[in-house]
Coordinates of C-alpha atoms in Angstrom, one line a residue:
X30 CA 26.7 -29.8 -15.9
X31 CA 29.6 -27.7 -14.4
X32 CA 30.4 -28.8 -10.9
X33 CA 29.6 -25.5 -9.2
X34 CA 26.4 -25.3 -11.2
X35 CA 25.7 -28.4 -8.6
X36 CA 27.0 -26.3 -6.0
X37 CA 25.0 -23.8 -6.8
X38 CA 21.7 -25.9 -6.4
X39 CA 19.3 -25.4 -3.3
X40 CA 16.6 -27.0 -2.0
X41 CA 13.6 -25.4 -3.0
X42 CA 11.3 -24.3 0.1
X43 CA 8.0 -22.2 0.1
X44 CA 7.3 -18.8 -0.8
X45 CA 6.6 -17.9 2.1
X46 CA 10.4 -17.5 3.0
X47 CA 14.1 -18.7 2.5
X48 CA 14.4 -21.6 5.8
X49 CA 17.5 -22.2 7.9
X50 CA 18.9 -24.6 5.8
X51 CA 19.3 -23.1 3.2
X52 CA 22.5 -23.9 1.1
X53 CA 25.8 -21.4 1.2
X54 CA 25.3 -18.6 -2.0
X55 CA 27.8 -17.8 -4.4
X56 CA 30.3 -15.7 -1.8
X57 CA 29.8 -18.5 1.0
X58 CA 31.8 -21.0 -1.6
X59 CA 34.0 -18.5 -1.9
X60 CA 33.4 -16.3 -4.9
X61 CA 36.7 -14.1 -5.7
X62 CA 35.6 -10.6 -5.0
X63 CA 34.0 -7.6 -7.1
X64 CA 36.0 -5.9 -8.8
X65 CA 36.8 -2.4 -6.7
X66 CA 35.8 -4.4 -3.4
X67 CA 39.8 -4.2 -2.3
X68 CA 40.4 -7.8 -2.4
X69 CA 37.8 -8.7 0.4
X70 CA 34.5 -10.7 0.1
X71 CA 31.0 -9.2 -0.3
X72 CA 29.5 -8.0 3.1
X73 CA 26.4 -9.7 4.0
X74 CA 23.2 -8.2 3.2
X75 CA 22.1 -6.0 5.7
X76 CA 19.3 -8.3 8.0
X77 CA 16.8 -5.7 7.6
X78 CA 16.9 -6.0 3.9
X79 CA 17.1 -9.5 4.6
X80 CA 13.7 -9.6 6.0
X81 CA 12.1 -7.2 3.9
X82 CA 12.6 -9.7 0.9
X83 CA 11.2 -12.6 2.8
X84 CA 8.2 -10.9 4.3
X85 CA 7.9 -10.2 0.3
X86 CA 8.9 -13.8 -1.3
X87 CA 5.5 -14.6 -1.7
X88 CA 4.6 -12.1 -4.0
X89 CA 7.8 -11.7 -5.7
X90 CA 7.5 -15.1 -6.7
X91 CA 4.1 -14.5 -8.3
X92 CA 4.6 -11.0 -9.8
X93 CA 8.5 -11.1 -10.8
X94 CA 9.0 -10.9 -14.5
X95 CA 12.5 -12.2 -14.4
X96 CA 13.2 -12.9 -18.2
X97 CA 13.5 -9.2 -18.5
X98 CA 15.9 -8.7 -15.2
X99 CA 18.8 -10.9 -16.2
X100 CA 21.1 -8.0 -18.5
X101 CA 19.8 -5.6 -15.5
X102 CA 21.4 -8.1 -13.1
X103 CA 24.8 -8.8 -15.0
X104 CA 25.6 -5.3 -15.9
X105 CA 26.0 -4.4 -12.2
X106 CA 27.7 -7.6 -11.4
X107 CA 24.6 -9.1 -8.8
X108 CA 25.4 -12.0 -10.7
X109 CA 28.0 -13.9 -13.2
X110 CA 26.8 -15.6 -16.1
X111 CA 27.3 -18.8 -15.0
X112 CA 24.8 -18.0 -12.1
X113 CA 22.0 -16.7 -14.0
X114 CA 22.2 -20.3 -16.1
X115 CA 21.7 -21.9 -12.8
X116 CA 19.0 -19.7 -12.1
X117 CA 17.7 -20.1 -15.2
X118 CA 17.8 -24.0 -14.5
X119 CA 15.8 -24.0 -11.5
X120 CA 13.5 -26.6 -10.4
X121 CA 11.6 -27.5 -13.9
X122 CA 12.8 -23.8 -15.4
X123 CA 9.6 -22.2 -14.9
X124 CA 9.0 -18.6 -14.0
X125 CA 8.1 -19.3 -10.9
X126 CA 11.0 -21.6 -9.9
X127 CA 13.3 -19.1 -11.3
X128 CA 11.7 -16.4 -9.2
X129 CA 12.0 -18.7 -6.2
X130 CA 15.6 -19.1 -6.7
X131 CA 16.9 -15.6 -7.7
X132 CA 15.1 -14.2 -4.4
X133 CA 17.0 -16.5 -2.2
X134 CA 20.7 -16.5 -4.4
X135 CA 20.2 -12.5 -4.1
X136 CA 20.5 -13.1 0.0
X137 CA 23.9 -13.9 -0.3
X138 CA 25.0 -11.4 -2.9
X139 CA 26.5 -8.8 -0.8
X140 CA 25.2 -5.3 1.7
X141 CA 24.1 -3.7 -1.7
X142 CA 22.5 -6.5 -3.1
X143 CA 19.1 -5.2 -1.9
X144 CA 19.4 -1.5 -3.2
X145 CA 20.6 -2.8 -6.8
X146 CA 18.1 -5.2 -7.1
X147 CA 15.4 -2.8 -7.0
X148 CA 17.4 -0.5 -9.7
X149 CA 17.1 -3.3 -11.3
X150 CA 13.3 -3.7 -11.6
X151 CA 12.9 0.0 -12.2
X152 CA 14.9 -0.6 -15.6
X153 CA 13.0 -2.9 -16.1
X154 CA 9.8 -0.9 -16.0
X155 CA 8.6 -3.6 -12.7
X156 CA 7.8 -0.5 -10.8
X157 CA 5.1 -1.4 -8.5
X158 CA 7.6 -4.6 -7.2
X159 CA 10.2 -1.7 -6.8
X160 CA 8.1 0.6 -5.1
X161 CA 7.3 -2.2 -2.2
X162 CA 10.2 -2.4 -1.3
X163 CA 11.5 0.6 -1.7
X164 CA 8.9 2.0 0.5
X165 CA 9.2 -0.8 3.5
X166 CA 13.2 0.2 3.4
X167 CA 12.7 3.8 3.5
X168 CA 9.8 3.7 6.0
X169 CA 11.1 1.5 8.6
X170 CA 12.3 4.7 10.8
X171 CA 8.7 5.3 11.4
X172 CA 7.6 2.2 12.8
X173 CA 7.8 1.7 16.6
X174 CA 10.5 -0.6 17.6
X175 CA 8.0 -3.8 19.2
X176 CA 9.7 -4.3 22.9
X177 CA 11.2 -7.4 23.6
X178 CA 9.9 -8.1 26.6
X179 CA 6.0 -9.3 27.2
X180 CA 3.5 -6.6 28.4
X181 CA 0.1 -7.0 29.9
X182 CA -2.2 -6.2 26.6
X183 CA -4.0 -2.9 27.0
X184 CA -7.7 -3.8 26.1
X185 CA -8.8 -0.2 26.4
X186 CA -5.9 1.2 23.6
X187 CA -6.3 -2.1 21.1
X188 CA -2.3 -2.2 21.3
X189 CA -0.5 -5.0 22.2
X190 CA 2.8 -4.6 24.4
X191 CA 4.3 -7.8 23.2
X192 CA 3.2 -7.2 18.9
X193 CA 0.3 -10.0 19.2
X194 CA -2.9 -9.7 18.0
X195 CA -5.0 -8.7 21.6
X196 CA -6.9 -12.0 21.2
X197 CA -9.3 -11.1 24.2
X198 CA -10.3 -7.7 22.5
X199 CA -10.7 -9.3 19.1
X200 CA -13.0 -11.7 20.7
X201 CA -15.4 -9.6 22.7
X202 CA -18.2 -8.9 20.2
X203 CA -19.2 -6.0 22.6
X204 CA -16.0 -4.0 22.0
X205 CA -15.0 -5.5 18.2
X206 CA -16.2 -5.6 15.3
X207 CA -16.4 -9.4 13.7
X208 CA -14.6 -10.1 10.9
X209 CA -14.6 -13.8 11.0
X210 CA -16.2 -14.5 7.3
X211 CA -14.0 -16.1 4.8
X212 CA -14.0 -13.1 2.4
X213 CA -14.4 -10.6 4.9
X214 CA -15.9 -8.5 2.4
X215 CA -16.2 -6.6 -0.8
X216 CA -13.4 -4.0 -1.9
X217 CA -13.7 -2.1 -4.4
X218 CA -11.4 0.2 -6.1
X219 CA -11.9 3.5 -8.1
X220 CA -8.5 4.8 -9.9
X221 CA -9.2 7.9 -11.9
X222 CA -5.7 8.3 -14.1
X223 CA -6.8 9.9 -17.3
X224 CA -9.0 12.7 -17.3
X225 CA -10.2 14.1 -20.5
X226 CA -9.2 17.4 -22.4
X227 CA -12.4 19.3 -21.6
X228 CA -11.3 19.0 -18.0
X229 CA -8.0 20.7 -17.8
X230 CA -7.1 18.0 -15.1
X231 CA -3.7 16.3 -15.4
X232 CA -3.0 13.0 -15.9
X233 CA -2.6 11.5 -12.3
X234 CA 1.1 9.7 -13.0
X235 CA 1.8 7.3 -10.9
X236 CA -1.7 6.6 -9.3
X237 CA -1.1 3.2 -11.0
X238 CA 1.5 2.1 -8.6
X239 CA -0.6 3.2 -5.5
X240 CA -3.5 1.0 -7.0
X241 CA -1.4 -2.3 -7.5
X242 CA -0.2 -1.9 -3.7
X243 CA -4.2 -1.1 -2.8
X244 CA -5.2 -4.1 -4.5
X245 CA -2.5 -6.5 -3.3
X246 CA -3.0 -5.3 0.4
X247 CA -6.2 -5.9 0.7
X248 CA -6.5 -9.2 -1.1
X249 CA -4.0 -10.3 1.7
X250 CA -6.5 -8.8 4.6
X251 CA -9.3 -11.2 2.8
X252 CA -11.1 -8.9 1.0
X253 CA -12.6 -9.3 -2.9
X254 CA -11.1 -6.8 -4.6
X255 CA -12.0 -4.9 -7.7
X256 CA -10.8 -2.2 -10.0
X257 CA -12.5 -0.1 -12.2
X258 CA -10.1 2.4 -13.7
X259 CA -11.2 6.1 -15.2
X260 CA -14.8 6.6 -14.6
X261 CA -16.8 9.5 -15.3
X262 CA -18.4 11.2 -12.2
X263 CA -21.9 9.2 -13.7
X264 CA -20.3 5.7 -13.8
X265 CA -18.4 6.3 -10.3
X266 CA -22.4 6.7 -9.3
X267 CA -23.6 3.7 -10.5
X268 CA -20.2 1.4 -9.5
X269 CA -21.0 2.8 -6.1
X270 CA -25.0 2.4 -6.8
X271 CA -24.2 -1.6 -7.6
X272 CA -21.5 -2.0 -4.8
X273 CA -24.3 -1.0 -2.1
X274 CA -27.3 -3.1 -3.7
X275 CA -25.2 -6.2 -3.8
X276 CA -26.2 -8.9 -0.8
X277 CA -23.8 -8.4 1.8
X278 CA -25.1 -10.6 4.3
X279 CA -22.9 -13.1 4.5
X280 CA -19.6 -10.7 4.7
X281 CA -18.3 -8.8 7.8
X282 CA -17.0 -5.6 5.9
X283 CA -16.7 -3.4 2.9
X284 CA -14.2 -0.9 1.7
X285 CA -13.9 1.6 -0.9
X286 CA -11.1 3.2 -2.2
X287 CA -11.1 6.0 -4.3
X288 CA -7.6 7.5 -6.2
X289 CA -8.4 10.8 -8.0
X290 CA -8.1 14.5 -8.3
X291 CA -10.2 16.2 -5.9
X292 CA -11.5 19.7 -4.5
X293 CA -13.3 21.5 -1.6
X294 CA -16.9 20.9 -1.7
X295 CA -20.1 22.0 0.5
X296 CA -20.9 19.4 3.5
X297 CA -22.8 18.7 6.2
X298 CA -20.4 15.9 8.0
X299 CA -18.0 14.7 5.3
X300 CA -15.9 17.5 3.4
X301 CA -14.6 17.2 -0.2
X302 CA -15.1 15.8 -3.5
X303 CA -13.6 13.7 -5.9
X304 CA -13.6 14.2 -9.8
X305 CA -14.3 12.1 -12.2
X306 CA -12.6 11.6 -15.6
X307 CA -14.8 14.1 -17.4
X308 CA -14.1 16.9 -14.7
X309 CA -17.2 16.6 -13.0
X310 CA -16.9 15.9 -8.7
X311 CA -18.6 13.8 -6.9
X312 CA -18.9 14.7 -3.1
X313 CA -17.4 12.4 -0.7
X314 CA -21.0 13.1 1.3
X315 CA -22.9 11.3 -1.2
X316 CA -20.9 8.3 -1.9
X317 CA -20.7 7.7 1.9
X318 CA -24.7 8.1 1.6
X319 CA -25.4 5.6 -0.7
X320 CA -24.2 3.5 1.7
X321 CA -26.3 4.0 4.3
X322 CA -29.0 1.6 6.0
X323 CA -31.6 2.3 3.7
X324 CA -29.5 2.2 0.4
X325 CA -27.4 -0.6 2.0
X326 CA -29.4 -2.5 4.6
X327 CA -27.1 -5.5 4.2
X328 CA -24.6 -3.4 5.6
X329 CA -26.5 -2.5 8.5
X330 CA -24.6 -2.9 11.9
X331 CA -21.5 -3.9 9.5
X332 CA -18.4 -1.1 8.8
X333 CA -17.8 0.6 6.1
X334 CA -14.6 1.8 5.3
X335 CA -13.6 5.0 2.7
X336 CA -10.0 5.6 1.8
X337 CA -9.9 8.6 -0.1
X338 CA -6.6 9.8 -2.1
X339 CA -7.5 13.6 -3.2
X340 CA -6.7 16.6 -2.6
X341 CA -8.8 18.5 0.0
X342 CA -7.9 21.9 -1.5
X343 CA -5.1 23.9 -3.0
X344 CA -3.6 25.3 0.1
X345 CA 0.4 24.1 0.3
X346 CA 1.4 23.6 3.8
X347 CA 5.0 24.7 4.4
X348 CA 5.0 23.4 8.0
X349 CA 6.3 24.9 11.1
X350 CA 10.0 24.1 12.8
X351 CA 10.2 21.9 15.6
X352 CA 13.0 20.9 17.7
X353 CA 13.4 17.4 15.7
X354 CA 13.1 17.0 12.0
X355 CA 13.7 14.6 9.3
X356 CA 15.9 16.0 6.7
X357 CA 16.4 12.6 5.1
X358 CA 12.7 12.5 4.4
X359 CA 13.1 14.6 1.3
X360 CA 14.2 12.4 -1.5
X361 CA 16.9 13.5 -3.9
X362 CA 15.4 14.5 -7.5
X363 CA 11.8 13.5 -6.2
X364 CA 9.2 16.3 -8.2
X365 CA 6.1 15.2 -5.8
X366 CA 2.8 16.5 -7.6
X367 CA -0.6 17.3 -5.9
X368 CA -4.1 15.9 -6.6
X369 CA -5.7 19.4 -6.3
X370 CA -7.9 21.2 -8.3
X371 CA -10.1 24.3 -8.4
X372 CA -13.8 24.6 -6.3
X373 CA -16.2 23.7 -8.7
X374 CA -19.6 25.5 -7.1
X375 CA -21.2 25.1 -10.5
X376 CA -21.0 21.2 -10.6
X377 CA -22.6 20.7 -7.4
X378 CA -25.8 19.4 -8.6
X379 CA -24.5 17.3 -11.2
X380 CA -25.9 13.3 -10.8
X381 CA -27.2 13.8 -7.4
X382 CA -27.7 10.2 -6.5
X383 CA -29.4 11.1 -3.1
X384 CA -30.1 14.8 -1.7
X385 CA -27.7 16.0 0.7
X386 CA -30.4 16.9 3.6
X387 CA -31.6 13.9 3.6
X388 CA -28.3 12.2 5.2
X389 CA -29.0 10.0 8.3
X390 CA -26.9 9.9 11.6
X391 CA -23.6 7.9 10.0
X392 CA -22.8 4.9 12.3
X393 CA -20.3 2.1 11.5
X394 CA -18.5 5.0 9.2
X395 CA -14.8 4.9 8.6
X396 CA -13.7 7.5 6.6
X397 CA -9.5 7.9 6.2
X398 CA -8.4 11.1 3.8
X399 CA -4.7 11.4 2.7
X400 CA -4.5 15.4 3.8
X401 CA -6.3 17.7 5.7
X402 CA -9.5 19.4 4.6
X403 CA -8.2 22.3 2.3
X404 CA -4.8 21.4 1.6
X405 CA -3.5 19.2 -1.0
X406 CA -2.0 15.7 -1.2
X407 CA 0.8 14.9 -2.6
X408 CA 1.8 11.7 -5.1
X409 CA 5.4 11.0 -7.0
X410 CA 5.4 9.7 -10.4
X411 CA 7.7 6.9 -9.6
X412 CA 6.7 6.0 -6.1
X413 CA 3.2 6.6 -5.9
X414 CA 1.3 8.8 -2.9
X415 CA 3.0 9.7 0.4
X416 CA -0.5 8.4 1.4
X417 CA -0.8 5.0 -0.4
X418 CA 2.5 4.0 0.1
X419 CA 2.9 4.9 3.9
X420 CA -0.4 2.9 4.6
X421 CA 0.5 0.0 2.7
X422 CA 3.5 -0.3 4.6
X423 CA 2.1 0.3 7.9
X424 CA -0.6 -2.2 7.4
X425 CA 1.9 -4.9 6.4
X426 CA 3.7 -4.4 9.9
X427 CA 1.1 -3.6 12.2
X428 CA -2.6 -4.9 10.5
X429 CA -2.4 -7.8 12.3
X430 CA -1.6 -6.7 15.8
X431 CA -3.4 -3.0 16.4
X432 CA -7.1 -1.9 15.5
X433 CA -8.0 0.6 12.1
X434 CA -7.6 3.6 14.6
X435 CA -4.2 3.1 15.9
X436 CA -3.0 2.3 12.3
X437 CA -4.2 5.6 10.5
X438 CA -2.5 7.5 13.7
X439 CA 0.3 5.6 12.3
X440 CA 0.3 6.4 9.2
X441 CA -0.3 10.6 9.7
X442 CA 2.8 10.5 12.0
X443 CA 4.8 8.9 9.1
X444 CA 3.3 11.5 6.2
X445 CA 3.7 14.4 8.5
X446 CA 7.0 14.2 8.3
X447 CA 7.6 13.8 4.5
X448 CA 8.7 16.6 2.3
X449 CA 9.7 20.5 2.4
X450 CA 5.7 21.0 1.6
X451 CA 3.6 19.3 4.7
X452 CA 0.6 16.5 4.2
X453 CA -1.7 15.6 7.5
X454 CA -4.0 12.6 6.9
X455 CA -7.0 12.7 8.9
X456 CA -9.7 10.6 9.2
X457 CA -13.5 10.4 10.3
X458 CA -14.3 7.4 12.2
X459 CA -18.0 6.8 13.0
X460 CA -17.5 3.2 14.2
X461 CA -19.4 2.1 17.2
X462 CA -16.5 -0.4 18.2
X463 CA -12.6 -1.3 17.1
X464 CA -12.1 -3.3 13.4
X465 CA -9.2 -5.3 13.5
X466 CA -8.2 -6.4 10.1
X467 CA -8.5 -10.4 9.4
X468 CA -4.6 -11.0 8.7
X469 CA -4.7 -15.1 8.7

């Protein structure tokens, strides 16, 4: 073995993050610099960057396919050859180790290090892994700066000055929700991608991504998670239908999440409708219905939680100036498509699980929508919804400190500001008291 390949060794820590002592990377021992760099070393990486990959080492480590990232990684000179071989020989050479060791090595790879590396798994076709991080760099002007110093915690808001969990709140039953059981709950996952011919709906490109990141989140908030992909709007009634007749008694919570095309529909409390694969919708009033406390008496007292990317309508919202804007919202070459589709009055009564008049008063109801009643919602091919990916990333910062409320105001101040064409997120909330997510 070479004597910098010893060099080059570190000492293997967790994935949960890249410790203090870590050893010196290639431009520490000093590495003669990039060509075009003008003779000086490589800038550090940015400590923003920095943190974004080790809040994501953990799953980089499981989900990185690096056998197909090394030419990527050589042909824009992250790395020499030399280094991937001592990449390649970490720990006992497995993918994992190998994982393990490129994410830590890239820390010390220079300020574009971060930016490259996720061209990188785009050529690769790793889009979901891309789209992460992609999304925690871009949106991290939308996140509240947490204040340095301690505030008194403001039980009646669910915030907490100093970015802890409010522990009192979280521990008065009278005001919280519990969500103490170990899963919390059931999640389960609807992602309508391919719709049939007969339908004249598109093929929803990119929904794949905002299902990955769905899935991921929620399995880290404790939650079973499950995916059934392109169901008719008869199979999303029974999924639904089995979902609700499953013994929830031993579990806090349930969530479903549904990622489709979707319309304007009649209502009495909860506008909209989703499609299925075969073009026919299913109203958003039912499927909260069917899990009601006679459907659902497991449920009963518990919440239950609907996250809903579809289009509300076909209305495009161009917005109205204000004083402040932000122009470097709108992504260069981005063609964002909508999730919108015609009223169908015709399909109304097609698979009525339960009739509409018979809905009861909703309580413990949470239902979050990615756009206003009417209006469409938007999703890019390569990145996924403004929705999805705005809520992922605000739950990853703020889930484990602020209630389900203050998180989805969050996340309509960040889409509101996307894009030449506007999105609002809205939400219903029916909840008798505040749900904090179980983050530990």
């Amino acid at each position: 073995m070479r004597p910098e390949s010893v060099l080059l060794r570190v000492s293997r820590g967790s994935d949960a993050g890249a410790g203090p002592g870590a050893r010196a990377g290639p431009r520490d021992l000093g590495e003669p610099p990039r060509p075009g760099s003008g003779g000086r070393r490589l800038l550090a990486m940015d400590e923003a960057d920095r943190l974004i990959l080790r809040r994501h080492r953990r799953l980089l480590v499981e989900k990185l396919q690096v056998d197909q990232l090394w030419d990527a990684l050589l042909s824009r000179e992250l790395f020499k050859p030399h280094m991937i071989e001592d990449i390649q020989r970490a720990g006992c050479g497995s993918r994992r180790d190998q994982a393990r060791q490129l994410i830590t090595d890239l820390e010390s790879r220079g300020s574009q290090a971060f930016p490259l590396f996720i061209s990188c798994l785009e050529e690769t076709g790793q889009c979901m892994l891309a789209s992460i991080l992609q999304t925690n760099r871009q949106t991290e002007k939308f996140l509240i700066p947490k204040p340095k110093d301690p505030r008194p915690v403001d039980v009646g808001s669910g915030g907490s000055g100093d970015g802890r969990a409010p522990e009192i709140l979280r521990r008065n039953t009278d005001l919280a929700y519990v969500m103490s059981t170990e899963p919390c709950g059931h999640c389960l996952i609807i992602n309508n991608v391919n719709f049939s011919p007969e339908s004249r709906l598109s093929t929803r490109t990119g929904s794949d991504i905002d299902c990955g990141k769905l899935q991921l989140r929620f399995s880290s908030l404790h939650f079973m998670v499950e995916v059934k992909r392109d169901l008719t709007a008869k199979e999303m009634g029974l999924a639904l239908l089995e979902l609700a007749r499953r013994d929830h008694g031993a579990l806090d919570c349930c969530v479903v999440v549904i990622l489709s095309h979707g319309c304007q529909a009649s209502h009495l409390q909860f506008p909209g409708a989703v499609y299925g694969t075969d073009g026919y919708p299913v109203s958003l009033e039912k499927i909260v219905n069917i899990f009601n406390g006679t459907s659902c008496p497991s449920l009963g007292g518990k919440p239950k939680l609907f996250f809903i990317q579809a289009c509300g309508g076909e209305q495009k919202d161009h917005g109205f100036e204000v004083a402040s804007t932000s122009p470097e919202e709108e992504s260069p070459g981005s063609n964002p498509e909508s999730d919108a589709t015609p009223f169908q009055e015709d399909a109304w009564t097609f698979d009525q699980v339960d009739a509409v008049s018979s809905l009861p008063t909703p309580s413990d109801i949470f239902v979050s929508y990615s756009t206003f009643p009417g209006f469409v919602s938007w999703r890019e091919p390569k990145r996924g919804s403004w929705y999805v990916e705005t809520l992922d990333d605000i739950f990853e910062h703020w889930a484990h400190s602020e209630d389900l409320q203050s998180l989805l105001l969050r996340v309509a101040n960040a889409v509101s500001g996307k894009g030449i064409y506007k999105q609002m997120p809205g939400f219903f909330n029916f909840l008798r008291k505040k749900l904090f997510f179980k983050t530990s």
